Amino acid sequence: MKILTKAVIPAAGLGTRFLPITKSMPKEMMPVVHKPVIHYVVEEAYHSGITDILIITGKEKRAIEDYFDMENGLIPNKYLSELDSMLKKLNIYYVRQKGIRGLGDAIAHAEAFVADDSFAVLLGDTITQPPCLKELIQIYKKLHCTVIAVEKVPPEMICNYGIISTSEDANCESFVIDDLIEKPGVDEAPSDLAILGSYILPPTIFKYLKQTVPDKNGEIQLTDALKLLAKNERIVGHIYSGRRYDIGNKLDWLKSNIELSLVDPEIGKEIRAFLGGHFDD
Ligand code: UTP
């Protein structure tokens, strides 16, 4: 059994919820305390044992490639030095998504990179603390199958996510997923367990992506390809109970800056004093 060394990070999305900021900068470069969002995502892969990363990019995403270049001319600080030492041990590749046709289509661009290996997928705009991928890899090492992170969401949020169904006890470390449905209405949803954007996928996913019919917006949904895969191969779910920030959503981006700066060794004390002062008023 090969160990998991490859990750794909889709980062080509338009970031319309952040307009006008995303007119000229990728949302994956939005700063969270000391670093851009995608730095956290690459770090999560690196700390989980990944050595080869393919980032799916698109229009107005050049800043991502520039960010992950090794910089020789700059005076290093702690964060730049940490980034450079991580980059020395990683191979990062890029491919441009031809048109923005959904997450499934973005991942289809990784077929040549992935070849015959299983691989991780991490969204370029999502931070998990503690790292969700480490938990998925623990399960993958035991079961050698597709592993998907899910979390419980309130009823009013169900229509925004891919939702899974299972006949097993979802509170176990892992459970078999019977079916998946993309953005169901609350009445048709088989559970309140939503796919949160961290996956370990098999190379056979590309076959199912090719069979997947675009949705009403012309997008190829990864959830629809996984639905086909679930009919032939085992998929297990794992409830992630850490903190997830979807930075594509403005409120989550602000929360990430507040919560992560509160515990930051460099500025946490001052932020706590600052915010405490405000609440005292
Ligand atoms: P999102 O749906 O959150 O990204 O995709 P978006 O399309 O930029 O969202 P809006 O415009 O604010 O509504 C989750 C992740 O998948 C990538 C995005 O870049 C993001 O990291 N993605 C999405 C792609 O790479 N290609 C796509 O066609 C869609």
PDB file of C-alpha atoms and ligand atoms in Angstrom:
ATOM      1  CA  MET A   1       0.000   0.000   0.000  1.00  0.00           C
ATOM      2  CA  LYS A   2       1.480   3.318  -1.105  1.00  0.00           C
ATOM      3  CA  ILE A   3       1.490   6.215   1.323  1.00  0.00           C
ATOM      4  CA  LEU A   4      -0.421   9.324   0.371  1.00  0.00           C
ATOM      5  CA  THR A   5       1.961  11.963  -1.060  1.00  0.00           C
ATOM      6  CA  LYS A   6      -0.176  13.985  -3.493  1.00  0.00           C
ATOM      7  CA  ALA A   7      -2.690  16.754  -2.876  1.00  0.00           C
ATOM      8  CA  VAL A   8      -4.831  18.816  -5.224  1.00  0.00           C
ATOM      9  CA  ILE A   9      -5.888  22.308  -4.168  1.00  0.00           C
ATOM     10  CA  PRO A  10      -8.624  23.858  -6.337  1.00  0.00           C
ATOM     11  CA  ALA A  11      -8.180  27.636  -6.260  1.00  0.00           C
ATOM     12  CA  ALA A  12      -9.649  28.780  -9.585  1.00  0.00           C
ATOM     13  CA  GLY A  13     -13.071  29.964  -8.307  1.00  0.00           C
ATOM     14  CA  LEU A  14     -14.155  33.525  -9.064  1.00  0.00           C
ATOM     15  CA  GLY A  15     -14.667  34.605  -5.447  1.00  0.00           C
ATOM     16  CA  THR A  16     -17.771  36.595  -6.333  1.00  0.00           C
ATOM     17  CA  ARG A  17     -18.744  36.921  -2.667  1.00  0.00           C
ATOM     18  CA  PHE A  18     -15.632  39.045  -2.171  1.00  0.00           C
ATOM     19  CA  LEU A  19     -16.145  41.461  -5.056  1.00  0.00           C
ATOM     20  CA  PRO A  20     -14.785  44.064  -5.656  1.00  0.00           C
ATOM     21  CA  ILE A  21     -11.657  42.812  -3.785  1.00  0.00           C
ATOM     22  CA  THR A  22     -11.423  39.755  -6.062  1.00  0.00           C
ATOM     23  CA  LYS A  23     -11.428  41.915  -9.230  1.00  0.00           C
ATOM     24  CA  SER A  24      -7.647  41.933  -8.978  1.00  0.00           C
ATOM     25  CA  MET A  25      -6.646  39.518  -6.232  1.00  0.00           C
ATOM     26  CA  PRO A  26      -7.499  35.875  -5.576  1.00  0.00           C
ATOM     27  CA  LYS A  27      -9.659  35.216  -2.517  1.00  0.00           C
ATOM     28  CA  GLU A  28      -7.160  32.462  -1.641  1.00  0.00           C
ATOM     29  CA  MET A  29      -4.678  35.308  -0.941  1.00  0.00           C
ATOM     30  CA  MET A  30      -6.924  37.031   1.634  1.00  0.00           C
ATOM     31  CA  PRO A  31      -4.809  37.575   4.767  1.00  0.00           C
ATOM     32  CA  VAL A  32      -5.588  35.684   7.960  1.00  0.00           C
ATOM     33  CA  VAL A  33      -3.428  37.163  10.750  1.00  0.00           C
ATOM     34  CA  HIS A  34       0.129  36.676   9.369  1.00  0.00           C
ATOM     35  CA  LYS A  35      -0.446  34.635   6.209  1.00  0.00           C
ATOM     36  CA  PRO A  36      -2.757  34.278   3.215  1.00  0.00           C
ATOM     37  CA  VAL A  37      -5.438  31.596   3.388  1.00  0.00           C
ATOM     38  CA  ILE A  38      -3.768  29.301   0.861  1.00  0.00           C
ATOM     39  CA  HIS A  39      -0.574  29.289   2.956  1.00  0.00           C
ATOM     40  CA  TYR A  40      -2.568  27.571   5.743  1.00  0.00           C
ATOM     41  CA  VAL A  41      -3.934  25.068   3.216  1.00  0.00           C
ATOM     42  CA  VAL A  42      -0.483  24.182   1.825  1.00  0.00           C
ATOM     43  CA  GLU A  43       0.847  23.960   5.409  1.00  0.00           C
ATOM     44  CA  GLU A  44      -1.943  21.527   6.324  1.00  0.00           C
ATOM     45  CA  ALA A  45      -0.946  19.288   3.406  1.00  0.00           C
ATOM     46  CA  TYR A  46       2.757  19.559   4.274  1.00  0.00           C
ATOM     47  CA  HIS A  47       2.228  18.705   7.958  1.00  0.00           C
ATOM     48  CA  SER A  48       0.110  15.706   6.897  1.00  0.00           C
ATOM     49  CA  GLY A  49       3.022  14.193   4.934  1.00  0.00           C
ATOM     50  CA  ILE A  50       2.151  15.461   1.436  1.00  0.00           C
ATOM     51  CA  THR A  51       5.158  16.168  -0.803  1.00  0.00           C
ATOM     52  CA  ASP A  52       3.546  16.991  -4.176  1.00  0.00           C
ATOM     53  CA  ILE A  53       0.826  19.599  -4.588  1.00  0.00           C
ATOM     54  CA  LEU A  54      -1.113  20.613  -7.676  1.00  0.00           C
ATOM     55  CA  ILE A  55      -2.874  23.973  -7.396  1.00  0.00           C
ATOM     56  CA  ILE A  56      -5.716  24.527  -9.875  1.00  0.00           C
ATOM     57  CA  THR A  57      -5.625  28.178 -10.881  1.00  0.00           C
ATOM     58  CA  GLY A  58      -7.392  30.468 -13.329  1.00  0.00           C
ATOM     59  CA  LYS A  59      -7.832  34.096 -14.340  1.00  0.00           C
ATOM     60  CA  GLU A  60      -6.368  36.680 -11.903  1.00  0.00           C
ATOM     61  CA  LYS A  61      -4.598  33.971  -9.840  1.00  0.00           C
ATOM     62  CA  ARG A  62      -0.957  34.813 -10.684  1.00  0.00           C
ATOM     63  CA  ALA A  63      -0.417  36.108  -7.124  1.00  0.00           C
ATOM     64  CA  ILE A  64      -0.675  32.515  -5.836  1.00  0.00           C
ATOM     65  CA  GLU A  65       2.219  31.327  -8.019  1.00  0.00           C
ATOM     66  CA  ASP A  66       4.308  34.373  -7.082  1.00  0.00           C
ATOM     67  CA  TYR A  67       3.633  33.743  -3.388  1.00  0.00           C
ATOM     68  CA  PHE A  68       4.976  30.190  -3.524  1.00  0.00           C
ATOM     69  CA  ASP A  69       8.179  31.216  -5.366  1.00  0.00           C
ATOM     70  CA  MET A  70      11.346  31.014  -3.286  1.00  0.00           C
ATOM     71  CA  GLU A  71      12.369  34.620  -2.539  1.00  0.00           C
ATOM     72  CA  ASN A  72      16.054  35.388  -2.240  1.00  0.00           C
ATOM     73  CA  GLY A  73      16.040  39.177  -2.232  1.00  0.00           C
ATOM     74  CA  LEU A  74      13.800  39.878   0.767  1.00  0.00           C
ATOM     75  CA  ILE A  75      14.891  40.415   4.374  1.00  0.00           C
ATOM     76  CA  PRO A  76      13.369  37.347   6.065  1.00  0.00           C
ATOM     77  CA  ASN A  77      11.092  37.467   9.087  1.00  0.00           C
ATOM     78  CA  LYS A  78       9.820  34.418  11.021  1.00  0.00           C
ATOM     79  CA  TYR A  79       6.912  33.754   8.653  1.00  0.00           C
ATOM     80  CA  LEU A  80       8.908  34.128   5.444  1.00  0.00           C
ATOM     81  CA  SER A  81      11.636  31.830   6.787  1.00  0.00           C
ATOM     82  CA  GLU A  82       9.023  29.218   7.761  1.00  0.00           C
ATOM     83  CA  LEU A  83       7.488  29.462   4.274  1.00  0.00           C
ATOM     84  CA  ASP A  84      10.863  29.101   2.542  1.00  0.00           C
ATOM     85  CA  SER A  85      11.866  26.070   4.591  1.00  0.00           C
ATOM     86  CA  MET A  86       8.507  24.413   3.788  1.00  0.00           C
ATOM     87  CA  LEU A  87       8.896  25.230   0.071  1.00  0.00           C
ATOM     88  CA  LYS A  88      12.316  23.574  -0.012  1.00  0.00           C
ATOM     89  CA  LYS A  89      10.634  20.266   0.851  1.00  0.00           C
ATOM     90  CA  LEU A  90       7.577  20.567  -1.407  1.00  0.00           C
ATOM     91  CA  ASN A  91       6.988  20.241  -5.136  1.00  0.00           C
ATOM     92  CA  ILE A  92       4.215  22.629  -6.161  1.00  0.00           C
ATOM     93  CA  TYR A  93       2.728  22.450  -9.652  1.00  0.00           C
ATOM     94  CA  TYR A  94       0.021  24.532 -11.318  1.00  0.00           C
ATOM     95  CA  VAL A  95      -2.609  23.897 -13.951  1.00  0.00           C
ATOM     96  CA  ARG A  96      -5.120  26.407 -15.247  1.00  0.00           C
ATOM     97  CA  GLN A  97      -8.782  25.433 -15.222  1.00  0.00           C
ATOM     98  CA  LYS A  98     -10.274  25.984 -18.666  1.00  0.00           C
ATOM     99  CA  GLY A  99     -13.345  28.018 -17.705  1.00  0.00           C
ATOM    100  CA  ILE A 100     -14.902  27.967 -14.257  1.00  0.00           C
ATOM    101  CA  ARG A 101     -17.146  24.918 -14.451  1.00  0.00           C
ATOM    102  CA  GLY A 102     -17.330  23.790 -10.838  1.00  0.00           C
ATOM    103  CA  LEU A 103     -15.277  21.892  -8.271  1.00  0.00           C
ATOM    104  CA  GLY A 104     -15.615  18.560 -10.109  1.00  0.00           C
ATOM    105  CA  ASP A 105     -14.322  20.117 -13.319  1.00  0.00           C
ATOM    106  CA  ALA A 106     -11.420  21.727 -11.413  1.00  0.00           C
ATOM    107  CA  ILE A 107     -10.408  18.324 -10.010  1.00  0.00           C
ATOM    108  CA  ALA A 108     -10.708  16.702 -13.456  1.00  0.00           C
ATOM    109  CA  HIS A 109      -7.704  18.865 -14.444  1.00  0.00           C
ATOM    110  CA  ALA A 110      -5.555  16.851 -11.988  1.00  0.00           C
ATOM    111  CA  GLU A 111      -5.794  13.527 -13.851  1.00  0.00           C
ATOM    112  CA  ALA A 112      -2.260  13.540 -15.334  1.00  0.00           C
ATOM    113  CA  PHE A 113      -0.730  14.702 -12.011  1.00  0.00           C
ATOM    114  CA  VAL A 114      -2.540  12.032  -9.992  1.00  0.00           C
ATOM    115  CA  ALA A 115      -1.880   9.112 -12.402  1.00  0.00           C
ATOM    116  CA  ASP A 116      -2.597   5.863 -10.477  1.00  0.00           C
ATOM    117  CA  ASP A 117      -2.390   7.209  -6.920  1.00  0.00           C
ATOM    118  CA  SER A 118      -4.992   8.103  -4.339  1.00  0.00           C
ATOM    119  CA  PHE A 119      -4.773  11.792  -3.472  1.00  0.00           C
ATOM    120  CA  ALA A 120      -6.001  14.415  -1.042  1.00  0.00           C
ATOM    121  CA  VAL A 121      -8.212  17.357  -2.008  1.00  0.00           C
ATOM    122  CA  LEU A 122      -8.196  20.506   0.114  1.00  0.00           C
ATOM    123  CA  LEU A 123     -10.137  23.627  -0.869  1.00  0.00           C
ATOM    124  CA  GLY A 124      -7.924  26.654  -1.480  1.00  0.00           C
ATOM    125  CA  ASP A 125     -10.201  28.895   0.560  1.00  0.00           C
ATOM    126  CA  THR A 126     -10.785  26.746   3.655  1.00  0.00           C
ATOM    127  CA  ILE A 127      -8.777  26.603   6.895  1.00  0.00           C
ATOM    128  CA  THR A 128      -9.259  23.771   9.402  1.00  0.00           C
ATOM    129  CA  GLN A 129      -7.801  23.872  12.925  1.00  0.00           C
ATOM    130  CA  PRO A 130      -6.584  21.343  13.977  1.00  0.00           C
ATOM    131  CA  PRO A 131      -5.733  20.046  10.476  1.00  0.00           C
ATOM    132  CA  CYS A 132      -8.584  17.888   9.183  1.00  0.00           C
ATOM    133  CA  LEU A 133      -6.421  16.072   6.616  1.00  0.00           C
ATOM    134  CA  LYS A 134      -4.348  14.375   9.332  1.00  0.00           C
ATOM    135  CA  GLU A 135      -7.539  12.763  10.681  1.00  0.00           C
ATOM    136  CA  LEU A 136      -8.581  11.583   7.203  1.00  0.00           C
ATOM    137  CA  ILE A 137      -5.137  10.080   6.566  1.00  0.00           C
ATOM    138  CA  GLN A 138      -5.342   8.075   9.812  1.00  0.00           C
ATOM    139  CA  ILE A 139      -8.551   6.491   8.515  1.00  0.00           C
ATOM    140  CA  TYR A 140      -7.201   6.024   4.990  1.00  0.00           C
ATOM    141  CA  LYS A 141      -4.206   4.114   6.395  1.00  0.00           C
ATOM    142  CA  LYS A 142      -6.605   1.647   8.048  1.00  0.00           C
ATOM    143  CA  LEU A 143      -9.284   1.304   5.351  1.00  0.00           C
ATOM    144  CA  HIS A 144      -7.563   2.192   2.043  1.00  0.00           C
ATOM    145  CA  CYS A 145     -10.675   3.732   0.513  1.00  0.00           C
ATOM    146  CA  THR A 146     -12.256   7.096  -0.242  1.00  0.00           C
ATOM    147  CA  VAL A 147     -12.563   9.218   2.915  1.00  0.00           C
ATOM    148  CA  ILE A 148     -14.689  12.366   3.200  1.00  0.00           C
ATOM    149  CA  ALA A 149     -14.835  14.861   6.045  1.00  0.00           C
ATOM    150  CA  VAL A 150     -18.327  15.938   7.097  1.00  0.00           C
ATOM    151  CA  GLU A 151     -19.783  18.141   9.803  1.00  0.00           C
ATOM    152  CA  LYS A 152     -23.214  18.626  11.307  1.00  0.00           C
ATOM    153  CA  VAL A 153     -24.935  21.766  10.008  1.00  0.00           C
ATOM    154  CA  PRO A 154     -28.117  23.492  11.184  1.00  0.00           C
ATOM    155  CA  PRO A 155     -31.268  22.903   9.037  1.00  0.00           C
ATOM    156  CA  GLU A 156     -31.162  26.368   7.421  1.00  0.00           C
ATOM    157  CA  MET A 157     -27.627  25.688   6.095  1.00  0.00           C
ATOM    158  CA  ILE A 158     -28.361  22.280   4.513  1.00  0.00           C
ATOM    159  CA  CYS A 159     -29.277  23.761   1.111  1.00  0.00           C
ATOM    160  CA  ASN A 160     -25.729  25.184   0.741  1.00  0.00           C
ATOM    161  CA  TYR A 161     -23.863  21.862   0.980  1.00  0.00           C
ATOM    162  CA  GLY A 162     -23.478  18.359  -0.372  1.00  0.00           C
ATOM    163  CA  ILE A 163     -25.260  16.134   2.180  1.00  0.00           C
ATOM    164  CA  ILE A 164     -24.528  12.447   2.820  1.00  0.00           C
ATOM    165  CA  SER A 165     -26.688   9.537   3.912  1.00  0.00           C
ATOM    166  CA  THR A 166     -25.533   6.615   6.031  1.00  0.00           C
ATOM    167  CA  SER A 167     -27.190   3.689   7.752  1.00  0.00           C
ATOM    168  CA  GLU A 168     -24.265   3.361  10.171  1.00  0.00           C
ATOM    169  CA  ASP A 169     -23.487   5.165  13.416  1.00  0.00           C
ATOM    170  CA  ALA A 170     -22.025   8.502  12.280  1.00  0.00           C
ATOM    171  CA  ASN A 171     -20.477   9.060  15.699  1.00  0.00           C
ATOM    172  CA  CYS A 172     -17.902   6.295  15.092  1.00  0.00           C
ATOM    173  CA  GLU A 173     -14.485   7.372  13.818  1.00  0.00           C
ATOM    174  CA  SER A 174     -15.622   6.385  10.311  1.00  0.00           C
ATOM    175  CA  PHE A 175     -18.854   5.110   8.768  1.00  0.00           C
ATOM    176  CA  VAL A 176     -19.884   3.936   5.304  1.00  0.00           C
ATOM    177  CA  ILE A 177     -21.624   6.543   3.155  1.00  0.00           C
ATOM    178  CA  ASP A 178     -24.540   5.094   1.154  1.00  0.00           C
ATOM    179  CA  ASP A 179     -25.389   8.126  -0.952  1.00  0.00           C
ATOM    180  CA  LEU A 180     -24.683  11.826  -1.447  1.00  0.00           C
ATOM    181  CA  ILE A 181     -26.894  14.655  -2.657  1.00  0.00           C
ATOM    182  CA  GLU A 182     -25.738  18.120  -3.726  1.00  0.00           C
ATOM    183  CA  LYS A 183     -27.516  21.087  -2.064  1.00  0.00           C
ATOM    184  CA  PRO A 184     -30.836  19.377  -1.182  1.00  0.00           C
ATOM    185  CA  GLY A 185     -33.840  21.159   0.240  1.00  0.00           C
ATOM    186  CA  VAL A 186     -34.179  20.608   3.992  1.00  0.00           C
ATOM    187  CA  ASP A 187     -37.155  18.240   3.430  1.00  0.00           C
ATOM    188  CA  GLU A 188     -35.305  15.935   1.002  1.00  0.00           C
ATOM    189  CA  ALA A 189     -31.980  15.939   2.921  1.00  0.00           C
ATOM    190  CA  PRO A 190     -31.134  12.436   4.196  1.00  0.00           C
ATOM    191  CA  SER A 191     -29.164  13.821   7.183  1.00  0.00           C
ATOM    192  CA  ASP A 192     -27.649  16.991   8.601  1.00  0.00           C
ATOM    193  CA  LEU A 193     -24.114  15.841   7.711  1.00  0.00           C
ATOM    194  CA  ALA A 194     -22.510  18.198   5.201  1.00  0.00           C
ATOM    195  CA  ILE A 195     -19.391  17.630   3.090  1.00  0.00           C
ATOM    196  CA  LEU A 196     -16.908  20.248   4.229  1.00  0.00           C
ATOM    197  CA  GLY A 197     -14.244  20.181   1.501  1.00  0.00           C
ATOM    198  CA  SER A 198     -11.483  17.783   2.638  1.00  0.00           C
ATOM    199  CA  TYR A 199     -11.298  14.479   0.804  1.00  0.00           C
ATOM    200  CA  ILE A 200      -9.068  11.512   0.058  1.00  0.00           C
ATOM    201  CA  LEU A 201     -10.037  10.303  -3.398  1.00  0.00           C
ATOM    202  CA  PRO A 202      -9.064   7.295  -5.526  1.00  0.00           C
ATOM    203  CA  PRO A 203      -7.777   7.691  -9.104  1.00  0.00           C
ATOM    204  CA  THR A 204     -11.034   6.109 -10.341  1.00  0.00           C
ATOM    205  CA  ILE A 205     -12.793   9.400  -9.525  1.00  0.00           C
ATOM    206  CA  PHE A 206     -11.730  10.699 -12.957  1.00  0.00           C
ATOM    207  CA  LYS A 207     -13.828   8.015 -14.673  1.00  0.00           C
ATOM    208  CA  TYR A 208     -16.882   9.151 -12.682  1.00  0.00           C
ATOM    209  CA  LEU A 209     -16.159  12.843 -13.272  1.00  0.00           C
ATOM    210  CA  LYS A 210     -16.274  12.148 -17.030  1.00  0.00           C
ATOM    211  CA  GLN A 211     -19.699  10.501 -16.608  1.00  0.00           C
ATOM    212  CA  THR A 212     -21.073  13.346 -14.466  1.00  0.00           C
ATOM    213  CA  VAL A 213     -23.736  15.505 -16.091  1.00  0.00           C
ATOM    214  CA  PRO A 214     -23.355  19.278 -15.515  1.00  0.00           C
ATOM    215  CA  ASP A 215     -25.909  20.807 -13.118  1.00  0.00           C
ATOM    216  CA  LYS A 216     -28.407  23.520 -14.054  1.00  0.00           C
ATOM    217  CA  ASN A 217     -25.633  26.142 -13.839  1.00  0.00           C
ATOM    218  CA  GLY A 218     -23.381  24.148 -16.200  1.00  0.00           C
ATOM    219  CA  GLU A 219     -21.071  23.122 -13.321  1.00  0.00           C
ATOM    220  CA  ILE A 220     -19.671  19.612 -12.779  1.00  0.00           C
ATOM    221  CA  GLN A 221     -20.222  18.836  -9.107  1.00  0.00           C
ATOM    222  CA  LEU A 222     -17.738  16.589  -7.285  1.00  0.00           C
ATOM    223  CA  THR A 223     -20.633  15.371  -5.110  1.00  0.00           C
ATOM    224  CA  ASP A 224     -22.396  14.004  -8.227  1.00  0.00           C
ATOM    225  CA  ALA A 225     -19.253  12.097  -9.260  1.00  0.00           C
ATOM    226  CA  LEU A 226     -18.931  10.708  -5.715  1.00  0.00           C
ATOM    227  CA  LYS A 227     -22.563   9.578  -5.907  1.00  0.00           C
ATOM    228  CA  LEU A 228     -21.603   7.419  -8.924  1.00  0.00           C
ATOM    229  CA  LEU A 229     -18.463   6.187  -7.157  1.00  0.00           C
ATOM    230  CA  ALA A 230     -20.471   5.183  -4.062  1.00  0.00           C
ATOM    231  CA  LYS A 231     -22.436   2.697  -6.204  1.00  0.00           C
ATOM    232  CA  ASN A 232     -19.245   0.749  -7.002  1.00  0.00           C
ATOM    233  CA  GLU A 233     -16.658   1.510  -4.325  1.00  0.00           C
ATOM    234  CA  ARG A 234     -16.588   2.064  -0.597  1.00  0.00           C
ATOM    235  CA  ILE A 235     -16.700   5.670   0.631  1.00  0.00           C
ATOM    236  CA  VAL A 236     -16.404   6.401   4.320  1.00  0.00           C
ATOM    237  CA  GLY A 237     -17.242   9.582   6.173  1.00  0.00           C
ATOM    238  CA  HIS A 238     -15.618  11.080   9.251  1.00  0.00           C
ATOM    239  CA  ILE A 239     -17.152  13.799  11.397  1.00  0.00           C
ATOM    240  CA  TYR A 240     -14.595  16.565  11.773  1.00  0.00           C
ATOM    241  CA  SER A 241     -15.128  18.275  15.086  1.00  0.00           C
ATOM    242  CA  GLY A 242     -12.463  20.991  14.829  1.00  0.00           C
ATOM    243  CA  ARG A 243     -12.907  24.559  13.663  1.00  0.00           C
ATOM    244  CA  ARG A 244     -13.447  25.192   9.941  1.00  0.00           C
ATOM    245  CA  TYR A 245     -13.318  28.622   8.320  1.00  0.00           C
ATOM    246  CA  ASP A 246     -14.756  29.015   4.819  1.00  0.00           C
ATOM    247  CA  ILE A 247     -12.854  32.123   3.815  1.00  0.00           C
ATOM    248  CA  GLY A 248     -14.989  32.543   0.675  1.00  0.00           C
ATOM    249  CA  ASN A 249     -17.620  33.770   3.123  1.00  0.00           C
ATOM    250  CA  LYS A 250     -16.928  37.264   4.492  1.00  0.00           C
ATOM    251  CA  LEU A 251     -18.201  36.574   7.997  1.00  0.00           C
ATOM    252  CA  ASP A 252     -16.031  33.453   8.354  1.00  0.00           C
ATOM    253  CA  TRP A 253     -13.016  35.394   7.075  1.00  0.00           C
ATOM    254  CA  LEU A 254     -13.526  38.039   9.777  1.00  0.00           C
ATOM    255  CA  LYS A 255     -14.100  35.361  12.449  1.00  0.00           C
ATOM    256  CA  SER A 256     -10.895  33.565  11.409  1.00  0.00           C
ATOM    257  CA  ASN A 257      -8.896  36.756  11.867  1.00  0.00           C
ATOM    258  CA  ILE A 258     -10.432  37.427  15.267  1.00  0.00           C
ATOM    259  CA  GLU A 259     -10.210  33.878  16.659  1.00  0.00           C
ATOM    260  CA  LEU A 260      -6.752  33.076  15.329  1.00  0.00           C
ATOM    261  CA  SER A 261      -5.304  36.429  16.387  1.00  0.00           C
ATOM    262  CA  LEU A 262      -6.699  35.969  19.925  1.00  0.00           C
ATOM    263  CA  VAL A 263      -4.501  32.872  20.352  1.00  0.00           C
ATOM    264  CA  ASP A 264      -1.527  34.194  18.395  1.00  0.00           C
ATOM    265  CA  PRO A 265       1.686  34.287  20.466  1.00  0.00           C
ATOM    266  CA  GLU A 266       2.839  37.558  18.879  1.00  0.00           C
ATOM    267  CA  ILE A 267      -0.279  39.727  18.948  1.00  0.00           C
ATOM    268  CA  GLY A 268      -2.831  37.713  20.987  1.00  0.00           C
ATOM    269  CA  LYS A 269      -2.279  39.604  24.231  1.00  0.00           C
ATOM    270  CA  GLU A 270      -2.810  43.005  22.623  1.00  0.00           C
ATOM    271  CA  ILE A 271      -5.866  41.838  20.670  1.00  0.00           C
ATOM    272  CA  ARG A 272      -7.424  40.414  23.828  1.00  0.00           C
ATOM    273  CA  ALA A 273      -6.824  43.709  25.616  1.00  0.00           C
ATOM    274  CA  PHE A 274      -8.214  45.649  22.639  1.00  0.00           C
ATOM    275  CA  LEU A 275     -11.364  43.557  22.313  1.00  0.00           C
ATOM    276  CA  GLY A 276     -11.817  43.348  26.080  1.00  0.00           C
ATOM    277  CA  GLY A 277     -11.699  47.142  26.184  1.00  0.00           C
ATOM    278  CA  HIS A 278     -14.477  47.300  23.610  1.00  0.00           C
ATOM    279  CA  PHE A 279     -16.723  44.882  25.490  1.00  0.00           C
ATOM    280  CA  ASP A 280     -16.181  46.828  28.737  1.00  0.00           C
ATOM    281  CA  ASP A 281     -17.722  49.964  27.154  1.00  0.00           C
TER     282      ASP A 281
HETATM  283  P1  UTP B   1     -16.413  28.006  -4.052  1.00  0.00           P
HETATM  284  O1  UTP B   1     -17.687  27.655  -4.722  1.00  0.00           O
HETATM  285  O2  UTP B   1     -16.449  28.404  -2.631  1.00  0.00           O
HETATM  286  O3  UTP B   1     -15.631  29.150  -4.840  1.00  0.00           O
HETATM  287  O4  UTP B   1     -15.384  26.829  -4.304  1.00  0.00           O
HETATM  288  P2  UTP B   1     -16.142  30.298  -5.791  1.00  0.00           P
HETATM  289  O5  UTP B   1     -16.690  29.729  -7.057  1.00  0.00           O
HETATM  290  O6  UTP B   1     -14.965  31.210  -5.928  1.00  0.00           O
HETATM  291  O7  UTP B   1     -17.303  30.971  -4.905  1.00  0.00           O
HETATM  292  P3  UTP B   1     -18.054  32.368  -5.067  1.00  0.00           P
HETATM  293  O8  UTP B   1     -17.795  32.898  -6.468  1.00  0.00           O
HETATM  294  O9  UTP B   1     -17.525  33.279  -3.989  1.00  0.00           O
HETATM  295  O10 UTP B   1     -19.492  32.026  -4.790  1.00  0.00           O
HETATM  296  C1  UTP B   1     -14.583  26.215  -3.307  1.00  0.00           C
HETATM  297  C2  UTP B   1     -13.152  26.074  -3.819  1.00  0.00           C
HETATM  298  O11 UTP B   1     -13.100  25.467  -5.116  1.00  0.00           O
HETATM  299  C3  UTP B   1     -12.447  26.308  -6.044  1.00  0.00           C
HETATM  300  C4  UTP B   1     -12.482  27.700  -5.431  1.00  0.00           C
HETATM  301  O12 UTP B   1     -11.352  28.483  -5.855  1.00  0.00           O
HETATM  302  C5  UTP B   1     -12.440  27.423  -3.944  1.00  0.00           C
HETATM  303  O13 UTP B   1     -11.121  27.313  -3.466  1.00  0.00           O
HETATM  304  N1  UTP B   1     -13.133  26.220  -7.366  1.00  0.00           N
HETATM  305  C6  UTP B   1     -14.469  26.388  -7.448  1.00  0.00           C
HETATM  306  C7  UTP B   1     -12.374  25.965  -8.494  1.00  0.00           C
HETATM  307  O14 UTP B   1     -11.143  25.799  -8.429  1.00  0.00           O
HETATM  308  N2  UTP B   1     -13.019  25.910  -9.712  1.00  0.00           N
HETATM  309  C8  UTP B   1     -14.361  26.078  -9.824  1.00  0.00           C
HETATM  310  O15 UTP B   1     -14.885  26.005 -10.983  1.00  0.00           O
HETATM  311  C9  UTP B   1     -15.104  26.335  -8.661  1.00  0.00           C
END
